[in-house]
Coordinates of C-alpha atoms and ligand atoms in Angstrom, one line a residue:
Chain M
X540 CA 131.7 111.0 77.1
X541 CA 131.0 110.8 73.2
X542 CA 127.5 109.1 72.4
X543 CA 126.1 107.9 69.3
X544 CA 122.4 108.1 68.4
X545 CA 121.9 104.4 69.8
X546 CA 123.2 105.5 73.1
X547 CA 120.9 108.4 74.0
X548 CA 118.5 105.6 73.6
X549 CA 118.9 103.6 76.4
X550 CA 116.6 104.9 79.2
X551 CA 118.7 103.5 81.8
X552 CA 117.7 102.9 85.4
X553 CA 120.6 102.3 87.5
X554 CA 120.0 100.6 90.7
X555 CA 123.7 101.3 92.7
X556 CA 125.0 104.8 92.5
X557 CA 126.8 106.2 95.4
X558 CA 126.8 109.5 96.6
X559 CA 128.5 110.3 99.9
X560 CA 128.3 112.9 102.7
X561 CA 131.1 114.3 104.6
X562 CA 130.3 114.4 108.4
X563 CA 130.4 118.2 108.7
X564 CA 127.2 118.5 105.9
X565 CA 125.2 116.1 108.4
X566 CA 125.7 118.6 111.4
X567 CA 122.6 121.1 110.2
X568 CA 120.4 117.8 110.3
X569 CA 122.1 116.3 113.8
X570 CA 120.2 116.9 116.8
X571 CA 121.8 117.7 120.0
X572 CA 123.7 115.8 121.8
X573 CA 124.7 113.6 118.4
X574 CA 126.1 116.6 116.8
X575 CA 128.5 117.9 119.6
X576 CA 130.1 113.8 119.6
X577 CA 130.7 114.9 115.9
X578 CA 131.8 118.4 116.1
X579 CA 134.0 118.2 119.7
X580 CA 134.8 114.6 119.3
X581 CA 135.8 114.1 116.2
X582 CA 133.5 110.9 116.3
X583 CA 133.7 109.0 113.0
X584 CA 132.0 105.3 112.3
X585 CA 134.2 102.8 113.2
X586 CA 135.6 100.6 109.9
X587 CA 137.3 97.2 109.6
X588 CA 138.3 96.7 106.3
X589 CA 142.2 96.9 106.1
X590 CA 142.8 97.4 102.3
X591 CA 141.8 100.5 101.2
X592 CA 144.1 100.2 98.3
X593 CA 142.3 98.7 94.8
X594 CA 142.7 101.0 92.5
X595 CA 144.4 104.0 91.2
X596 CA 142.8 106.2 93.7
X597 CA 141.5 104.4 96.3
X598 CA 138.0 103.0 96.2
X599 CA 137.2 105.2 93.6
X600 CA 137.1 105.7 89.7
X601 CA 140.2 108.0 89.6
X602 CA 138.4 110.1 87.3
X603 CA 135.3 110.7 89.5
X604 CA 137.7 112.8 92.4
X605 CA 135.6 116.2 92.4
X606 CA 138.0 118.5 90.4
X607 CA 138.2 120.5 93.5
X608 CA 139.2 117.6 95.2
X609 CA 136.4 116.9 97.1
X610 CA 135.5 112.8 97.1
X611 CA 134.2 110.8 94.6
X612 CA 130.7 111.6 94.6
X613 CA 130.0 114.6 96.9
X614 CA 129.1 116.7 94.3
X615 CA 125.9 116.8 92.6
X616 CA 127.1 119.2 89.9
X617 CA 129.9 117.0 88.8
X618 CA 128.1 113.7 89.4
X619 CA 125.7 114.8 86.9
X620 CA 128.4 115.9 84.5
X621 CA 130.3 113.0 84.9
X622 CA 127.7 110.3 85.2
X623 CA 123.4 110.9 84.7
X624 CA 124.0 113.3 81.7
X625 CA 126.7 112.0 79.8
X626 CA 125.2 109.0 79.9
X627 CA 121.6 110.3 79.7
X628 CA 120.1 108.4 83.0
X629 CA 116.5 108.4 83.3
X630 CA 116.6 107.0 86.4
X631 CA 119.4 107.2 89.4
X632 CA 119.1 105.0 92.7
X633 CA 121.1 106.5 95.4
X634 CA 122.6 103.5 97.7
X635 CA 124.9 105.4 100.2
X636 CA 129.0 105.3 100.8
X637 CA 128.0 103.3 103.9
X638 CA 130.1 105.8 105.5
X639 CA 128.3 106.0 107.9
X640 CA 126.3 102.9 107.6
X641 CA 123.9 103.2 110.9
X642 CA 122.6 99.5 110.1
X643 CA 126.5 98.4 111.1
X644 CA 127.6 99.8 114.5
X645 CA 128.5 97.9 117.0
X646 CA 127.4 99.6 119.5
X647 CA 125.3 103.4 120.9
X648 CA 122.3 102.7 118.9
X649 CA 121.1 105.9 119.7
X650 CA 123.8 107.5 117.4
X651 CA 122.9 105.1 114.7
X652 CA 119.7 106.2 114.5
X653 CA 120.3 110.0 114.8
X654 CA 122.9 109.5 112.1
X655 CA 120.1 107.5 109.7
X656 CA 117.6 110.5 110.4
X657 CA 120.0 112.7 109.6
X658 CA 120.9 110.9 106.6
X659 CA 117.8 110.7 104.9
X660 CA 117.4 114.2 105.5
X661 CA 120.8 115.4 104.0
X662 CA 119.7 112.8 101.2
X663 CA 116.4 114.8 100.1
X664 CA 117.3 118.0 100.3
X665 CA 120.5 117.8 98.5
X666 CA 119.7 114.9 95.8
X667 CA 116.5 114.1 95.6
X668 CA 114.9 117.5 95.8
X669 CA 117.7 118.7 93.6
X670 CA 117.1 116.5 90.7
X671 CA 114.4 114.9 89.2
X672 CA 116.1 111.6 88.1
X673 CA 117.5 111.0 91.8
X674 CA 115.4 108.4 93.7
X675 CA 116.6 107.7 97.3
X676 CA 116.9 104.8 99.7
X677 CA 116.3 105.1 103.6
X678 CA 119.0 104.8 105.9
X679 CA 118.2 103.2 109.5
X680 CA 119.8 102.0 112.4
X681 CA 118.2 97.8 112.4
X682 CA 120.1 96.6 115.2
X683 CA 117.1 98.8 117.1
X684 CA 114.1 97.5 114.9
X685 CA 112.1 100.2 117.1
X686 CA 113.8 103.0 115.9
X687 CA 114.0 101.3 112.8
X688 CA 110.6 101.9 112.6
X689 CA 110.1 105.4 113.5
X690 CA 112.7 106.5 111.2
X691 CA 110.7 104.6 108.3
X692 CA 107.5 105.9 109.3
X693 CA 109.3 109.8 110.0
X694 CA 110.4 109.5 106.1
X695 CA 109.0 106.6 104.0
X696 CA 106.2 108.2 102.8
X697 CA 108.5 110.3 99.9
X698 CA 107.4 109.7 96.9
X699 CA 111.5 109.3 96.1
X700 CA 112.5 107.2 99.0
X701 CA 111.8 103.9 97.3
X702 CA 113.4 101.4 98.9
X703 CA 115.0 100.7 103.1
X704 CA 119.0 100.4 102.7
X705 CA 120.3 97.4 104.9
X706 CA 124.0 96.5 104.7
X707 CA 125.4 93.2 104.3
X708 CA 128.0 92.7 107.1
X709 CA 127.6 90.4 110.0
X710 CA 124.2 90.1 111.1
X711 CA 121.1 88.5 109.1
X712 CA 118.5 90.1 108.8
X713 CA 116.2 87.8 108.0
X714 CA 115.7 87.3 112.2
X715 CA 111.9 88.0 113.4
X716 CA 113.3 89.8 115.9
X717 CA 113.8 92.5 112.5
X718 CA 110.7 91.4 111.1
X719 CA 108.8 94.9 111.9
X720 CA 110.8 96.5 110.1
X721 CA 109.6 94.5 106.6
X722 CA 105.8 95.3 108.4
X723 CA 107.0 99.0 108.2
X724 CA 108.4 98.6 104.5
X725 CA 105.3 96.6 103.1
X726 CA 103.6 99.4 104.9
X727 CA 105.3 102.0 102.5
X728 CA 105.9 100.3 99.7
X729 CA 109.7 100.4 100.4
X730 CA 111.4 97.7 99.0
X731 CA 114.5 96.3 100.5
X732 CA 118.1 97.0 99.4
X733 CA 120.8 95.1 100.2
X734 CA 124.4 96.1 99.7
X735 CA 127.3 94.7 101.5
X736 CA 129.3 97.4 103.7
X737 CA 132.6 95.2 105.3
X738 CA 131.1 91.8 105.3
X739 CA 133.0 88.9 106.6
X740 CA 133.6 86.3 104.0
X741 CA 136.3 84.0 105.4
X742 CA 135.5 82.2 108.5
X743 CA 134.0 85.1 109.3
X744 CA 136.9 87.0 109.3
X745 CA 139.4 88.3 106.7
X746 CA 141.7 87.2 103.9
X747 CA 145.2 88.6 103.9
X748 CA 144.5 90.1 100.8
X749 CA 141.8 92.5 99.4
X750 CA 141.7 90.5 95.9
X751 CA 140.2 87.3 97.8
X752 CA 137.3 89.2 99.6
X753 CA 136.8 91.5 96.4
X754 CA 136.2 88.0 94.5
X755 CA 133.7 86.1 97.6
X756 CA 131.3 89.3 98.4
X757 CA 128.9 87.0 96.3
X758 CA 129.5 84.2 99.1
X759 CA 128.1 87.0 102.0
X760 CA 125.1 88.2 99.1
X761 CA 124.5 84.5 99.0
X762 CA 124.4 84.1 102.8
X763 CA 121.9 86.9 103.1
X764 CA 119.3 85.5 100.1
X765 CA 119.4 81.9 102.1
X766 CA 119.1 83.8 105.3
X767 CA 115.9 86.1 104.0
X768 CA 113.8 83.1 102.1
X769 CA 114.5 80.2 105.2
X770 CA 113.6 82.8 107.2
X771 CA 110.3 83.0 105.5
X772 CA 110.5 86.7 105.7
X773 CA 108.5 86.4 101.8
X774 CA 106.1 84.0 103.2
X775 CA 105.3 86.4 106.2
X776 CA 105.3 89.7 104.0
X777 CA 104.1 88.5 100.7
X778 CA 104.6 92.0 98.9
X779 CA 108.2 92.7 99.6
X780 CA 111.1 92.4 97.5
X781 CA 114.6 92.5 97.8
X782 CA 117.5 94.2 95.3
X783 CA 120.6 92.5 95.7
X784 CA 123.5 95.3 95.1
X785 CA 126.8 95.0 93.7
X786 CA 127.3 91.4 94.1
X787 CA 126.6 90.3 90.4
X788 CA 124.0 87.5 89.4
X789 CA 126.0 85.2 88.3
X790 CA 125.7 83.2 91.5
X791 CA 122.5 82.5 91.7
X792 CA 121.9 79.5 89.2
X793 CA 124.0 77.9 91.6
X794 CA 122.4 78.8 94.4
X795 CA 118.3 78.1 93.7
X796 CA 119.9 74.8 92.6
X797 CA 121.4 74.4 96.0
X798 CA 118.5 75.9 98.0
X799 CA 115.5 73.4 95.9
X800 CA 117.9 70.5 96.7
X801 CA 118.4 71.5 100.6
X802 CA 114.7 72.6 101.0
X803 CA 113.7 68.8 99.3
X804 CA 115.7 66.9 102.2
X805 CA 115.1 69.6 105.1
X806 CA 111.8 71.1 105.0
X807 CA 110.9 69.7 108.0
X808 CA 113.1 72.6 109.8
X809 CA 111.3 75.2 107.8
X810 CA 107.6 74.6 107.3
X811 CA 106.7 78.3 106.9
X812 CA 108.4 77.8 103.6
X813 CA 106.0 76.9 101.3
X814 CA 107.4 77.0 98.2
X815 CA 109.9 75.9 96.4
X816 CA 113.2 78.2 97.6
X817 CA 114.1 79.4 93.9
X818 CA 110.4 80.4 92.9
X819 CA 110.8 82.1 95.9
X820 CA 114.1 84.1 94.7
X821 CA 112.4 84.4 91.5
X822 CA 108.9 86.5 92.9
X823 CA 110.8 88.2 95.3
X824 CA 114.5 89.1 94.7
X825 CA 115.9 91.3 92.1
X826 CA 119.8 91.4 91.4
X827 CA 122.0 93.8 90.1
X828 CA 124.5 93.4 87.4
X829 CA 128.0 95.2 88.8
X830 CA 130.6 93.8 89.1
X831 CA 130.1 91.9 85.6
X832 CA 132.4 89.3 84.7
X833 CA 133.6 89.5 81.2
X834 CA 131.3 87.0 79.4
X835 CA 130.5 85.8 76.2
X836 CA 126.9 86.1 74.9
X837 CA 126.1 82.3 75.1
X838 CA 127.7 82.3 78.5
X839 CA 126.0 85.3 79.7
X840 CA 122.5 83.8 77.9
X841 CA 123.0 80.7 79.5
X842 CA 123.0 82.6 83.5
X843 CA 119.3 83.5 82.7
X844 CA 118.5 80.4 81.3
X845 CA 119.5 78.5 84.3
X846 CA 117.7 80.8 86.4
X847 CA 114.6 80.6 84.7
X848 CA 114.0 84.0 84.1
X849 CA 115.1 86.9 82.6
X850 CA 113.3 89.6 84.5
X851 CA 115.6 89.8 88.0
X852 CA 118.7 90.9 86.9
X853 CA 118.6 95.2 86.7
X854 CA 121.7 97.3 85.5
X855 CA 123.8 99.1 88.0
X856 CA 126.9 101.0 87.4
X857 CA 128.4 101.5 91.1
X858 CA 129.4 105.0 90.3
X859 CA 132.0 106.5 91.5
X860 CA 133.7 103.2 92.6
X861 CA 136.7 102.0 91.1
X862 CA 134.6 98.8 89.5
X863 CA 132.5 100.8 87.7
X864 CA 130.7 99.2 84.8
X865 CA 129.7 100.9 81.8
X866 CA 126.1 100.7 80.5
X867 CA 128.0 100.8 76.9
X868 CA 131.0 98.7 77.6
X869 CA 130.2 96.2 79.9
X870 CA 127.1 93.5 78.3
X871 CA 128.8 91.2 75.9
X872 CA 128.0 92.7 72.4
X873 CA 125.1 91.7 70.3
X874 CA 122.3 91.6 72.8
X875 CA 118.6 91.3 71.4
X876 CA 116.8 94.5 72.5
X877 CA 114.6 93.1 74.3
X878 CA 116.7 92.0 76.9
X879 CA 118.6 94.9 77.0
X880 CA 115.5 97.0 77.4
X881 CA 114.7 94.9 80.4
X882 CA 118.0 95.0 82.0
X883 CA 118.6 99.0 81.4
X884 CA 115.2 100.0 82.8
X885 CA 112.2 97.4 82.8
X886 CA 113.0 95.1 85.5
X887 CA 114.0 97.6 87.9
X888 CA 110.8 99.4 87.1
X889 CA 108.5 96.8 87.1
X890 CA 110.2 95.9 91.5
X891 CA 109.6 99.5 92.3
X892 CA 106.3 100.4 93.3
X893 CA 107.1 103.9 93.1
X894 CA 108.9 104.0 89.8
X895 CA 105.6 102.2 88.1
X896 CA 104.6 105.8 87.3
X897 CA 107.4 105.8 84.9
X898 CA 105.5 103.2 82.7
X899 CA 102.7 105.9 81.3
X900 CA 105.5 108.6 80.9
X901 CA 107.8 106.2 78.6
Chain Q
X966 CA 151.6 112.1 58.6
X967 CA 152.8 113.3 61.7
X968 CA 151.3 116.0 64.1
X969 CA 153.3 117.4 66.6
X970 CA 152.2 117.3 70.3
X971 CA 153.9 119.0 72.5
X972 CA 156.7 120.6 73.0
X973 CA 159.9 118.2 74.8
X974 CA 159.7 120.3 77.9
X975 CA 155.9 120.3 78.5
X976 CA 156.7 116.7 80.1
X977 CA 159.1 115.4 82.8
X978 CA 159.6 112.0 82.8
X979 CA 157.3 109.6 84.6
X980 CA 154.7 112.5 83.9
X981 CA 151.6 112.2 80.8
X982 CA 148.9 114.3 79.2
X983 CA 146.3 114.5 77.1
X984 CA 146.7 115.6 73.5
X985 CA 144.5 114.6 70.4
X986 CA 146.4 113.4 66.9
X987 CA 143.9 113.0 63.7
X988 CA 139.9 112.6 65.5
X989 CA 141.8 110.8 68.5
X990 CA 142.1 111.5 72.0
X991 CA 145.6 110.1 72.5
X992 CA 147.6 110.0 75.9
X993 CA 151.0 111.0 75.6
X994 CA 153.7 109.2 78.4
X995 CA 156.9 110.5 79.0
X996 CA 158.9 106.7 80.4
X997 CA 161.1 107.4 83.0
X998 CA 163.9 107.4 80.6
X999 CA 162.7 110.0 79.0
X1000 CA 161.2 108.2 75.8
X1001 CA 157.8 109.3 74.7
X1002 CA 154.6 106.9 74.2
X1003 CA 151.7 107.5 72.6
X1004 CA 148.0 105.4 73.2
X1005 CA 144.8 105.6 71.9
X1006 CA 143.5 107.2 75.2
X1007 CA 140.7 104.6 75.8
X1008 CA 141.0 101.5 77.5
X1009 CA 140.7 98.5 76.1
X1010 CA 138.4 96.8 78.8
X1011 CA 135.6 99.6 78.9
X1012 CA 136.4 102.3 77.9
X1013 CA 137.7 104.8 80.6
X1014 CA 140.1 107.4 79.8
X1015 CA 143.2 106.3 80.4
X1016 CA 144.9 110.1 80.6
X1017 CA 143.2 110.3 84.2
X1018 CA 144.6 107.4 85.6
X1019 CA 148.4 107.2 86.6
X1020 CA 151.4 106.6 85.3
X1021 CA 153.4 104.4 88.2
X1022 CA 155.0 101.3 88.8
X1023 CA 154.0 97.8 89.5
X1024 CA 155.3 95.0 91.6
X1025 CA 157.3 92.6 89.5
X1026 CA 156.1 89.0 89.1
X1027 CA 158.0 87.0 92.0
X1028 CA 158.3 83.6 93.0
X1029 CA 158.1 84.3 96.9
X1030 CA 154.2 84.8 98.6
X1031 CA 154.8 87.8 99.8
X1032 CA 157.0 89.5 97.9
X1033 CA 156.5 93.5 96.1
X1034 CA 160.1 94.4 94.4
X1035 CA 158.3 97.7 92.8
X1036 CA 159.4 98.3 89.6
X1037 CA 159.3 100.2 86.4
X1038 CA 158.2 103.3 88.3
X1039 CA 157.2 105.8 85.7
X1040 CA 156.2 103.0 83.1
X1041 CA 153.0 101.4 83.7
X1042 CA 149.9 103.1 82.8
X1043 CA 147.4 102.4 85.4
X1044 CA 144.1 102.5 83.9
X1045 CA 141.5 105.4 86.5
X1046 CA 138.1 102.7 86.5
X1047 CA 140.0 99.3 87.0
X1048 CA 143.1 99.9 87.8
X1049 CA 144.6 97.7 84.8
X1050 CA 148.1 98.3 83.5
X1051 CA 150.2 98.4 80.7
X1052 CA 153.3 98.5 80.2
X1053 CA 154.2 101.7 78.3
X1054 CA 157.3 100.5 77.5
X1055 CA 156.2 96.7 75.8
X1056 CA 154.1 98.2 73.2
X1057 CA 151.1 99.2 76.2
X1058 CA 150.7 95.3 77.1
X1059 CA 148.8 94.5 79.8
X1060 CA 150.7 92.8 83.0
X1061 CA 147.9 90.6 83.5
X1062 CA 147.9 89.1 80.1
X1063 CA 150.7 90.3 77.5
X1064 CA 148.5 89.4 74.8
X1065 CA 146.4 92.6 75.2
X1066 CA 147.3 95.5 74.3
X1067 CA 146.0 99.4 74.4
X1068 CA 146.4 101.1 70.8
X1069 CA 150.1 102.5 70.3
X1070 CA 151.0 105.5 68.1
X1071 CA 154.7 105.8 67.0
X1072 CA 156.5 109.2 68.6
X1073 CA 160.2 111.2 67.3
X1074 CA 161.3 114.0 68.4
X1075 CA 162.3 116.3 65.9
X1076 CA 163.8 119.9 67.1
X1077 CA 163.0 119.7 71.0
X1078 CA 158.8 118.7 69.1
X1079 CA 157.5 115.8 69.8
X1080 CA 155.9 114.1 66.8
X1081 CA 152.9 111.1 66.7
X1082 CA 152.9 109.3 64.0
X1083 CA 150.5 106.6 62.0
Ligands
FES1713 S1 138.1 100.4 81.7 FE1 139.9 100.3 82.0 S2 140.4 98.5 83.3 FE2 138.2 99.1 83.0

């Protein structure tokens, strides 16, 4: 993609890039007997979504398939050429391809934990250690909090691991049962990256069409924000923050107003929540931009005004997915430089403690 | 002024290729009936290179819920990113909103050469 002079000054921290593993690549990082289950039995993680057809090449950008035919997102040099170098990223945050997604497994938590460890080692060796711009997400088997904490202790201090990835699926992670994970996150200065996997958005199940499911992904994100706030996670862990990834942000004004109004009426049920939910959201939660709806500048700015902050939204491309947002094209034209700087880098830099060192460097 | 972009036989019906016209990157498409159409190789949504998409067909609009009638095979250019559909035989208009279209160029075939004009 051709760049203008102005484009080179972007200083982008891209908060959602999907690197992809193929199961064979995980084998060297897996212990036995888990390795055998993949090698000999052809084990793969169960998937539920009945739709994989949204765009020309399924769920990926058609031009992001690796030229040798491997899946989009599976080759670092090609990602560098097509994304990191072409756009001029300062930082790219890897969020996995959710296959495998250990925390979404419905059984066999031992396998989930083994996969998470293998994935983390693979990610560090093949991506984080190979490109200084890339930062990573710790994969865990969150349904088994004890093993999850052990994994966080094992890799959480890696300087390029900046968050713990939790899928938005059919478990609500704010439940006190999972709080040991947040305690460990706080200890290692890891934030929570919450990204939908295959969440039900339709009375606990699937709608008939992909377009319905994809339209309503923000519903699953709202469910999780509401759950984390009212289960007191941020009151209990004051240094913890959460990045809501790939659900956009235009639902936030509605949710803040609704939660505040409910809190005024129903505070008695959740007395451990001691502030207005919207204040908790502004202090603890950040939202990634993609997939952006097409908005006028006026509509776009109104959303920030209604959220009472322009510091809780960070730009994301979602490369290499089909609904990728281009940093040069997706925002409404004419935004002032100050806001663009916040969206493209400052907000993410302030959000992740392990990116704070970039301040001095820029 | 026209520019020769390829030989007539370089594309079969239903195929497309990337080429240049002056300083523009263009996508040259050969429709199912053998006619040629040329467009700016840049999607009007977020600028994706259209030549990396697919020349395919599309389910026709219908009054019956649940009915898929796949038509215009080879005449619909779908963007490689968000998959918006442009009808190459209808000036490159978008199926979801005919008011919008990708920029098109004139094409003539002369002495077996495919020539693109402004
Ligand atoms: S860039 Fe073509 S559909 Fe979005």
